[in-house]
Structure formats: C-alpha cells, structure tokens
mmCIF file of C-alpha atoms and ligand atoms in Angstrom:
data_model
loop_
_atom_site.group_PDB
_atom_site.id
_atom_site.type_symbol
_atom_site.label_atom_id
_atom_site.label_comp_id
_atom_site.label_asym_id
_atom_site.label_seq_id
_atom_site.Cartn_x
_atom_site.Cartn_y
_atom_site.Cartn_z
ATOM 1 C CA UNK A 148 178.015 146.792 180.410
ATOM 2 C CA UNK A 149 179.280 150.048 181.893
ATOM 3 C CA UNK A 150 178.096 149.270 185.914
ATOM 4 C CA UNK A 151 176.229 152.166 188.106
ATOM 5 C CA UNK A 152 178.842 154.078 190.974
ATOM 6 C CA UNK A 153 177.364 154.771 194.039
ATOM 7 C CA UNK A 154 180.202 157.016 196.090
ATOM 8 C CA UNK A 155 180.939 157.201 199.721
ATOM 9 C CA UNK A 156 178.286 160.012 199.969
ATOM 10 C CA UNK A 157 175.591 159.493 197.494
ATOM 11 C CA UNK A 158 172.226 159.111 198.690
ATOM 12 C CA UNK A 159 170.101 156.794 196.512
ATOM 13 C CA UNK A 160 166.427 156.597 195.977
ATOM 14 C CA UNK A 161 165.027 153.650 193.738
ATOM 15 C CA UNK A 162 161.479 153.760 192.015
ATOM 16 C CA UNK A 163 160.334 150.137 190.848
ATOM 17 C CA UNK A 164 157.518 149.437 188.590
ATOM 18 C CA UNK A 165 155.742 145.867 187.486
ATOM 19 C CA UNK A 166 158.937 145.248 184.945
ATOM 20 C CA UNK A 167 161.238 144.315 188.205
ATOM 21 C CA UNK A 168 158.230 141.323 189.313
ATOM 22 C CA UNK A 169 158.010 140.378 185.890
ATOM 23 C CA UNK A 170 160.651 137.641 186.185
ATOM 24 C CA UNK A 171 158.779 136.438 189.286
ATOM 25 C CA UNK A 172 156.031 135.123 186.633
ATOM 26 C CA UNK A 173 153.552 138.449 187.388
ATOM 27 C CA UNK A 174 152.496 140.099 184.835
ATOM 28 C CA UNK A 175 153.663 143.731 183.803
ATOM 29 C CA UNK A 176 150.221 145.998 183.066
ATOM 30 C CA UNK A 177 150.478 147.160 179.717
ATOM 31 C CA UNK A 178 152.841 144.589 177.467
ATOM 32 C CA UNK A 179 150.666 143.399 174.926
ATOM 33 C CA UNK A 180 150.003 140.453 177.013
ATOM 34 C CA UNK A 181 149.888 142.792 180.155
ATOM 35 C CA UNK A 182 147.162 142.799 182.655
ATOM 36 C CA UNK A 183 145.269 145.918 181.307
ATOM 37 C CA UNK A 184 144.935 143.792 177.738
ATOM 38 C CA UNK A 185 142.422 141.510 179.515
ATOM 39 C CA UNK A 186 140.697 143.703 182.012
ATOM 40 C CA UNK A 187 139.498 147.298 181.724
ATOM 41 C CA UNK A 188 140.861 149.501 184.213
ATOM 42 C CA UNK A 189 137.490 151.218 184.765
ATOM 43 C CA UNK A 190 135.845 148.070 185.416
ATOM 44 C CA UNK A 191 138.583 146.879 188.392
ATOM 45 C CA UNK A 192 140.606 149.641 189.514
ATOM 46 C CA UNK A 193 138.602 153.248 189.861
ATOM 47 C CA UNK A 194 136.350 154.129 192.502
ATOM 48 C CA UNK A 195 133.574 154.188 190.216
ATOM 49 C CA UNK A 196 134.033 150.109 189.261
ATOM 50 C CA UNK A 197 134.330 149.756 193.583
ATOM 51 C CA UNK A 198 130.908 151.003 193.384
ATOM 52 C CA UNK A 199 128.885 149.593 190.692
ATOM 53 C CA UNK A 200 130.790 146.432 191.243
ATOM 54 C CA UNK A 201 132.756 145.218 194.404
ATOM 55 C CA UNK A 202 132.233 141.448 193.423
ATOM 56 C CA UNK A 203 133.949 142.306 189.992
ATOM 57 C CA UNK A 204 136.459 144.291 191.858
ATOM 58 C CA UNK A 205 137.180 141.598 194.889
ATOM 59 C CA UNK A 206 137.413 139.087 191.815
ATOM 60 C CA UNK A 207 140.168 140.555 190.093
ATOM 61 C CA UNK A 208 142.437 141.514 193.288
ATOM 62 C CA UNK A 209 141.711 137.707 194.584
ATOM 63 C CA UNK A 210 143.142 136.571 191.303
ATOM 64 C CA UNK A 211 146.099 138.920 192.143
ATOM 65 C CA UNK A 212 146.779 137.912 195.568
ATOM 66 C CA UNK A 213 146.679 133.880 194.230
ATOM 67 C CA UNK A 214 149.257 134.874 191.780
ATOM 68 C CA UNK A 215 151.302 136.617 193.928
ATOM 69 C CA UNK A 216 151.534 134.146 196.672
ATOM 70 C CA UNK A 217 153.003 132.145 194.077
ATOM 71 C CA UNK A 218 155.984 134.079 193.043
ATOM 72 C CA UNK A 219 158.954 134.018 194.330
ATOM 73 C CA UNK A 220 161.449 136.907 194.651
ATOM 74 C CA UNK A 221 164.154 137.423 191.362
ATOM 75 C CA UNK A 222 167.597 138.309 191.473
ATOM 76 C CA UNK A 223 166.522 142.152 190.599
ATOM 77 C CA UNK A 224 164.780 141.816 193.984
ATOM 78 C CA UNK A 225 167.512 140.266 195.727
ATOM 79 C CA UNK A 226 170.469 142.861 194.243
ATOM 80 C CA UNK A 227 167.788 145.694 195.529
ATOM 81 C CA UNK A 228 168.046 144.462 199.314
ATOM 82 C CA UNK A 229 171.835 144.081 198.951
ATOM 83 C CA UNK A 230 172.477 147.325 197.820
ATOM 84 C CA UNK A 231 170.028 148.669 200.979
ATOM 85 C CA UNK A 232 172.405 146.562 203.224
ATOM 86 C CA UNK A 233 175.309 148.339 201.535
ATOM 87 C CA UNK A 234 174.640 151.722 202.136
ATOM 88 C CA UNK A 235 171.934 151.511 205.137
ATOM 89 C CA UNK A 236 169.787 154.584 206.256
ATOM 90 C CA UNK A 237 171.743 156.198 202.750
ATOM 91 C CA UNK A 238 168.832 154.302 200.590
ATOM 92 C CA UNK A 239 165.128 154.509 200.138
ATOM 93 C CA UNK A 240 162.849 152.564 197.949
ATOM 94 C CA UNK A 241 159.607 153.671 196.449
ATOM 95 C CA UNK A 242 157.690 150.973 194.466
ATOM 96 C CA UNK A 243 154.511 151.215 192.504
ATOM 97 C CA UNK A 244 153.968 147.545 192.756
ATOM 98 C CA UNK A 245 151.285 146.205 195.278
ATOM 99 C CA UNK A 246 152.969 142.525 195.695
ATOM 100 C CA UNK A 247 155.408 141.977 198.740
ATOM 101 C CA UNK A 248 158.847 140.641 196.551
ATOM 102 C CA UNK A 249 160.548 143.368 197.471
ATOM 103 C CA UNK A 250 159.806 142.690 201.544
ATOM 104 C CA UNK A 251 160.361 138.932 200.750
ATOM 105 C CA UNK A 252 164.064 139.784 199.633
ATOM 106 C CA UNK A 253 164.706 141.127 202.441
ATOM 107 C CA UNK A 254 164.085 145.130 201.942
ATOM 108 C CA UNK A 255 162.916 146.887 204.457
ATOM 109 C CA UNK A 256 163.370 150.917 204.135
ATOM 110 C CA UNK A 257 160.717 150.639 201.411
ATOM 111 C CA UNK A 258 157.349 152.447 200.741
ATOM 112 C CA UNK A 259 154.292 150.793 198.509
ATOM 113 C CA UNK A 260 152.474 154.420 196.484
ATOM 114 C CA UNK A 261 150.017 152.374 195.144
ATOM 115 C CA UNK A 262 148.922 150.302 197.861
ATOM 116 C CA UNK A 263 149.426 146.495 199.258
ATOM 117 C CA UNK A 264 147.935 143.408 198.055
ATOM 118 C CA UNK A 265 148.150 141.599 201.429
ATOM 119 C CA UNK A 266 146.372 144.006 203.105
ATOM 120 C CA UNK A 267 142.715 145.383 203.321
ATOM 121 C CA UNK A 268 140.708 148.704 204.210
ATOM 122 C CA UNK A 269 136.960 150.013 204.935
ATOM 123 C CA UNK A 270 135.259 151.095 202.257
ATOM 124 C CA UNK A 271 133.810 154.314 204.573
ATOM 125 C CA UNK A 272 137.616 155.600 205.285
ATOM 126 C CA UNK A 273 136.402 156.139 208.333
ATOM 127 C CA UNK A 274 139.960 156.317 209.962
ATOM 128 C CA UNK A 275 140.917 152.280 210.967
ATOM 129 C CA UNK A 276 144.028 151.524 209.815
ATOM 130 C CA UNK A 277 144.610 148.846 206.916
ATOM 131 C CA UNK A 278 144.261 145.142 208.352
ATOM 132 C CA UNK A 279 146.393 142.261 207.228
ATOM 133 C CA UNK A 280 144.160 140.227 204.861
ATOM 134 C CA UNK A 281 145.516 137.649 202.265
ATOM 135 C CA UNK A 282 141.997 135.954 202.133
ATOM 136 C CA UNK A 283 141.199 134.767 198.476
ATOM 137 C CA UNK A 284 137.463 135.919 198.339
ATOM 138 C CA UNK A 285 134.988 133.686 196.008
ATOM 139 C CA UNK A 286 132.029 135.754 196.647
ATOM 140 C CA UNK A 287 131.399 139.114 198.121
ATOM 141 C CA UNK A 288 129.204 137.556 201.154
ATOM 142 C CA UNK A 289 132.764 136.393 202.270
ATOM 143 C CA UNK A 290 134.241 139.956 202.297
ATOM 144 C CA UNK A 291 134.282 140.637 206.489
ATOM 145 C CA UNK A 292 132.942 144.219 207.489
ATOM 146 C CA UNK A 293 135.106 146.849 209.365
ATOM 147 C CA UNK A 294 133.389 147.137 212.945
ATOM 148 C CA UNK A 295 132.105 150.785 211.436
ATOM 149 C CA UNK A 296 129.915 148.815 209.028
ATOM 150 C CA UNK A 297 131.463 149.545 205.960
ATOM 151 C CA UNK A 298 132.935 146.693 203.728
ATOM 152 C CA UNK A 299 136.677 145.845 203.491
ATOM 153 C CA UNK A 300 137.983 147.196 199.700
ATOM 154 C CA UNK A 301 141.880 146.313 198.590
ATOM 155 C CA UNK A 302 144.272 148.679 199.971
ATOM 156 C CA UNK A 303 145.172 149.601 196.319
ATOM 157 C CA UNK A 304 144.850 153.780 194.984
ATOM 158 C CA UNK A 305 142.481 153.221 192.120
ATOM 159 C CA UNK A 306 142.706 155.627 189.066
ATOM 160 C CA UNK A 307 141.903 158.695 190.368
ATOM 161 C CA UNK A 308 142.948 158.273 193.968
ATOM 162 C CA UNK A 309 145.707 160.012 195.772
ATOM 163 C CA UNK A 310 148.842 157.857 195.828
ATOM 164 C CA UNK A 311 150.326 157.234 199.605
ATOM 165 C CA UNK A 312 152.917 159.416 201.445
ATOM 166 C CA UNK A 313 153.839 161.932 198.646
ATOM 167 C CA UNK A 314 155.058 163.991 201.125
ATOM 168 C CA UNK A 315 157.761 161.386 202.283
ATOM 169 C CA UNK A 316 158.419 160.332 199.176
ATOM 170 C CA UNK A 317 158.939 163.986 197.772
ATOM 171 C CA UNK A 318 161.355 164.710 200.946
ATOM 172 C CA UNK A 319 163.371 161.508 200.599
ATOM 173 C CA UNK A 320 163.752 162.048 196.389
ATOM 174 C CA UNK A 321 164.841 165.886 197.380
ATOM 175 C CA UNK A 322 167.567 164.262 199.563
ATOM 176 C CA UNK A 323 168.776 162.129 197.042
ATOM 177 C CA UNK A 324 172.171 162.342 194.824
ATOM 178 C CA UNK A 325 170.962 159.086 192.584
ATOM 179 C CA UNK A 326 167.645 157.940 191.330
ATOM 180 C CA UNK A 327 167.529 154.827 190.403
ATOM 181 C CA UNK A 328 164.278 153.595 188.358
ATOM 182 C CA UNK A 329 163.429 149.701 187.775
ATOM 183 C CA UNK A 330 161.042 148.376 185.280
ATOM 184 C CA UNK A 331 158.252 150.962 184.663
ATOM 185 C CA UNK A 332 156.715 152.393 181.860
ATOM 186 C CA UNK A 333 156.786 156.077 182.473
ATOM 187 C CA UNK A 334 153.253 156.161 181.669
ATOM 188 C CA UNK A 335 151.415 156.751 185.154
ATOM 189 C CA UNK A 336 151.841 159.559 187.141
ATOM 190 C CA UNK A 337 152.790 161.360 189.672
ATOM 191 C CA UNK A 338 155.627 158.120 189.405
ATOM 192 C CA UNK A 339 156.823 158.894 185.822
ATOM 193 C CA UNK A 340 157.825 163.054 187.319
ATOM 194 C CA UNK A 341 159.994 161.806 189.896
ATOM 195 C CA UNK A 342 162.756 161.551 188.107
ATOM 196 C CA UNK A 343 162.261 165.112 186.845
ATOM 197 C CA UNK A 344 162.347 166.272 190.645
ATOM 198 C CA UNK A 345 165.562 164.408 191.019
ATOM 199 C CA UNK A 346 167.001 165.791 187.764
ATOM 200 C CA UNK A 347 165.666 169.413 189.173
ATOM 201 C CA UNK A 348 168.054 168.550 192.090
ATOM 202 C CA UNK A 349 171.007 167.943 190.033
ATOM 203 C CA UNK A 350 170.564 163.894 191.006
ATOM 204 C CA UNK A 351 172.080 161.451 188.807
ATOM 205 C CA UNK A 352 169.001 159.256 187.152
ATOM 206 C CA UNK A 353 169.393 155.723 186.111
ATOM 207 C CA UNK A 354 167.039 153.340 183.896
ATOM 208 C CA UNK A 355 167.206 149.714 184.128
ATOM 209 C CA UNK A 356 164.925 147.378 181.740
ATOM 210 C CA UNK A 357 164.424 146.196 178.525
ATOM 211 C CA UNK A 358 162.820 148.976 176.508
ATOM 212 C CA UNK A 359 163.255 152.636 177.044
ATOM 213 C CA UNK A 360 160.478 154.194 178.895
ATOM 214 C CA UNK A 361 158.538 157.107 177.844
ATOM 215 C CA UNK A 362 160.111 159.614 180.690
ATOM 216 C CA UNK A 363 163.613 157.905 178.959
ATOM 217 C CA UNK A 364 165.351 161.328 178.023
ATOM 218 C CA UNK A 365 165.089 162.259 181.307
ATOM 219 C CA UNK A 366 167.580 159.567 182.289
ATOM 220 C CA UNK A 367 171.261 160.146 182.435
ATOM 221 C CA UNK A 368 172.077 156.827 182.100
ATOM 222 C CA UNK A 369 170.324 153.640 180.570
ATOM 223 C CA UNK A 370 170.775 150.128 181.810
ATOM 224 C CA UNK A 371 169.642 148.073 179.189
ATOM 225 C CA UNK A 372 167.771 144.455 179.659
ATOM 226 C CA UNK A 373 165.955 141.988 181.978
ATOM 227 C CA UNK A 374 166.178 143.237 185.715
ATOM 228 C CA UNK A 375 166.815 140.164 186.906
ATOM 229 C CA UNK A 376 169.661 139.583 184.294
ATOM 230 C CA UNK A 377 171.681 142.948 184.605
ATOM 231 C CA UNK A 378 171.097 143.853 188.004
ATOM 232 C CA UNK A 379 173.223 141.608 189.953
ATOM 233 C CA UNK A 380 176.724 142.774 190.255
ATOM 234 C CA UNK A 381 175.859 146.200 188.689
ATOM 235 C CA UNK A 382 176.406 148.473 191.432
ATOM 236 C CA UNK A 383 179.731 149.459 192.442
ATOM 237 C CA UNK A 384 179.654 150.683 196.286
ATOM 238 C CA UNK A 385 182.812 153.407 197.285
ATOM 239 C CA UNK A 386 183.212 152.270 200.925
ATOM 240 C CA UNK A 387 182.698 155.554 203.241
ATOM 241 C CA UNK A 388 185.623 157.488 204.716
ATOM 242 C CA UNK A 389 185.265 157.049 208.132
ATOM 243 C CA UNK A 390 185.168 160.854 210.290
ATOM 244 C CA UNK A 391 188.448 161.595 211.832
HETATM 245 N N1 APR B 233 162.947 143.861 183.791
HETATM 246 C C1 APR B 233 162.768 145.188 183.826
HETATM 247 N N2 APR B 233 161.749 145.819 183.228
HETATM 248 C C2 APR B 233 160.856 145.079 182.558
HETATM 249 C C3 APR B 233 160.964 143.672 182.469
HETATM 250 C C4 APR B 233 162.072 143.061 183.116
HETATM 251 N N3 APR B 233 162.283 141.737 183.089
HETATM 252 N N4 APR B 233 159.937 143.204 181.730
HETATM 253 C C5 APR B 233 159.208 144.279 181.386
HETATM 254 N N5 APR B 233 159.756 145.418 181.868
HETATM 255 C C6 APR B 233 159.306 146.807 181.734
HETATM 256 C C7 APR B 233 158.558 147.121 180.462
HETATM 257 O O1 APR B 233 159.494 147.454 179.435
HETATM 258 C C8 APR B 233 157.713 148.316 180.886
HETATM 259 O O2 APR B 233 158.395 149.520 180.651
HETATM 260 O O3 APR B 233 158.382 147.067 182.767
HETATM 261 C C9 APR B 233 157.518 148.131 182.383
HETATM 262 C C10 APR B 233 156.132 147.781 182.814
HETATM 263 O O4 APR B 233 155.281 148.866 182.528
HETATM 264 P P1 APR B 233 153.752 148.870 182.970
HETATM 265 O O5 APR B 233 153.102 147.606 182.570
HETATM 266 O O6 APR B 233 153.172 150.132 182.461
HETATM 267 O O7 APR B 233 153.824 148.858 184.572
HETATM 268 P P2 APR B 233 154.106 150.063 185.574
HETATM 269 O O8 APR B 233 154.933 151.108 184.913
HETATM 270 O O9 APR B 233 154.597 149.484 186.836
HETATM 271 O O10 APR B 233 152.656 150.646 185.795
HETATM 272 C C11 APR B 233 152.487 151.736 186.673
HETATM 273 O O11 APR B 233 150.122 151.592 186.410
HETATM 274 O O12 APR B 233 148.284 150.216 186.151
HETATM 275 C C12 APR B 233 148.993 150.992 187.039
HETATM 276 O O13 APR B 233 148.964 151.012 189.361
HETATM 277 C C13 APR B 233 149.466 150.273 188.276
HETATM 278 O O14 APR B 233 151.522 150.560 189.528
HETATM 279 C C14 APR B 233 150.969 150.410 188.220
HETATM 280 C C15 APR B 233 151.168 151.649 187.377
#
C-alpha cells in the first residue's frame, strides 16, 4: 500500500466521519445496520422532533452518550494524534463525529461541526455557553433547566441547523496543501464540499476507508480499508529544514 507524504511544508487538514469510531464498537449512520436504519432522523435529530418530542429526543442521545462512554479510542484515532504531534500548529482536524475518541487519543487542535455528546445547551439560545453534561437522562423531569428557564437540548446541529465555526473551518481548509478525509460517506453537507474547496486550492485530497465515498472522484488519492487497519504507519513525515 502506496503510504501518504506529508513534506517539510505541507499544511494538512483532516475531515473524519463515523467510519474512523466504527472500530471503537459505535455505529456508522447509514451502513445497513447503521444508526439511521433503526431511528428516523426526523423523529431524533431536527428541530422539529426537539419540539414535538424532547423525551424521544433526550432518549436517543442518552443511548449515545452510554455507548460512547464505552468505547475506547482505535489505532485510526491514535495515528491521527501522532501525526498532530508530528507536524504541530501545521495540522488541523475537523470531525463530524459528536463522541470525544479523537480528544481521548490525545488530539487537541481539533474542532467538532456537528456538535459534542458530552456537553449540553438551552433550548432558548439565549447566549450561555454549552455546559459539560454526560448525565444519562431516563426521563425528561431529570433534564436540569438553564438559569434563563429554558431546558438543556444536546449540543448536536440537527438537520437543518447551521454546523459550528464554518468560518474557521473554511480559513484553516484555504490554508491547507493536504486534505485528508477519514471514514465518511460524502453524503451530508456542507462536509462532503470540503474537499472541493481544497481541490479549488490546488490541495492534495486523500480518502481513507473501506468503500469509496460518493464525493470519491474528487479525491486524488484513495486509501483503501479499515481505518484502524491502514492508518498506522501510513504517513510519511519530511522532517522541516530548519531557517538559516
Ligand atoms: N474505517 C473507515 N471508514 C469506515 C469504516 C472503518 N472501519 N467502517 C465504515 N466506514 C465508512 C463507510 O464506508 C461510510 O462511508 O464510514 C462511512 C460512514 O458514513 P455515514 O454513516 O454516512 O457517516 P458520516 O459520513 O459520518 O455521516 C455524516 O450524517 O447523520 C449525520 O450528523 C451525522 O455527522 C453525521 C453525518
């Protein structure tokens, strides 16, 4: 397996998707066996659902949060935070996923779009920041209420909500030389055009997992298999030249 190059100058910006946690025992959203195959997405993840039906919605992102106390970091994780101690300030990661793998190997210049699971939010947006939660909630009488009055929702975008910090994550993909994108479908957007603003910048785009995505022939190179499989060992650092 030819291995990915990352030169004394490249910048690198990664994009990970459910495939990377998959080897962690979570499941990815839309294999056959995928979360989306036994929910609806309008019934747990849209404002609309939050609505009609917090219970329903508190239900399904307690379920999360049990699951994902319970996995553990892969290697795929692990190779991720390497390569950020490799090449420092010269790396950026942007996931989609809402667990905290990623943190628990040991990254840290990393950005969740679509939210935390570990962490809550008022309902009311009425400007207090996201709180630390990792309760497990069996009813919605348990659900604590911001001191506005409102009641605590995930921090997760539902369908139809903005993701977080586009503008960050559009400045840090313009400065980039090398996309590298982990384990998601292509499917979901604005995440599947990223790598056509990287190709727009002349940026070399990699694909890693086990079945080419949709956005695939927008990728100049494909990594094929597990994450967790191909991804340690695959990246070949050119040690920087120090100034004169
Ligand atoms: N290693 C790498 N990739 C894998 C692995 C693995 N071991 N196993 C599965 N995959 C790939 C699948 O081939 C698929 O392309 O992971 C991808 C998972 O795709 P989705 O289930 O669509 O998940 P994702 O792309 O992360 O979904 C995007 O959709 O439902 C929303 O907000 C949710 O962030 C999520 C967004």
């Amino acid at each position: 397996m030819s291995r990915v190059e990352i030169g004394a100058h490249d910048r690198v910006f990664v994009l990970t998707g459910a495939g990377i946690s998959a080897e962690s025992g979570l499941p990815t959203f839309r294999a056959e066996d995928g979360l989306w195959a036994g929910y609806r997405v309008e019934d747990v993840c849209t404002p609309e659902a939050w609505r009609r039906d917090p219970a329903g919605v508190w239900a399904f992102y307690s379920a999360r949060r049990a699951a994902g106390m319970k996995a553990e970091p892969n290697p795929a994780h692990i190779a991720l935070a390497e390569l950020e101690a490799g090449l420092g300030d010269r790396f950026f990661l942007c996931t989609q996923n809402v667990d905290d793998l990623h943190e628990r190997a040991g990254s840290t210049r990393l950005l969740h779009m679509h939210g935390e699971l570990g962490k809550s939010r008022c309902e009311r947006e009425c400007g207090r920041a996201p709180v630390e939660d990792h309760a497990i909630y069996a009813s919605l009488d348990q659900v604590p209420r911001c001191p506005c009055g409102g009641r605590l929702r995930p921090h997760i975008v539902f369908f139809g909500e903005m993701p977080l910090e586009m503008g960050r994550i559009q400045s840090e993909i313009d400065k980039a030389t090398v996309m590298l994108v982990v384990g998601t479908s292509g499917s979901v957007y604005p995440a599947a055009s990223f790598v056509h603003w990287a190709r727009q910048n002349g940026a070399r785009t990699v694909y890693i997992g086990p079945e080419a995505p949709l956005n695939a022939s927008a990728f100049t190179q494909i990594v094929e298999g597990k994450a967790g499989q191909v991804m340690p060992g695959l990246f070949q650092i050119e040690a920087a030249i120090p100034a004169l």
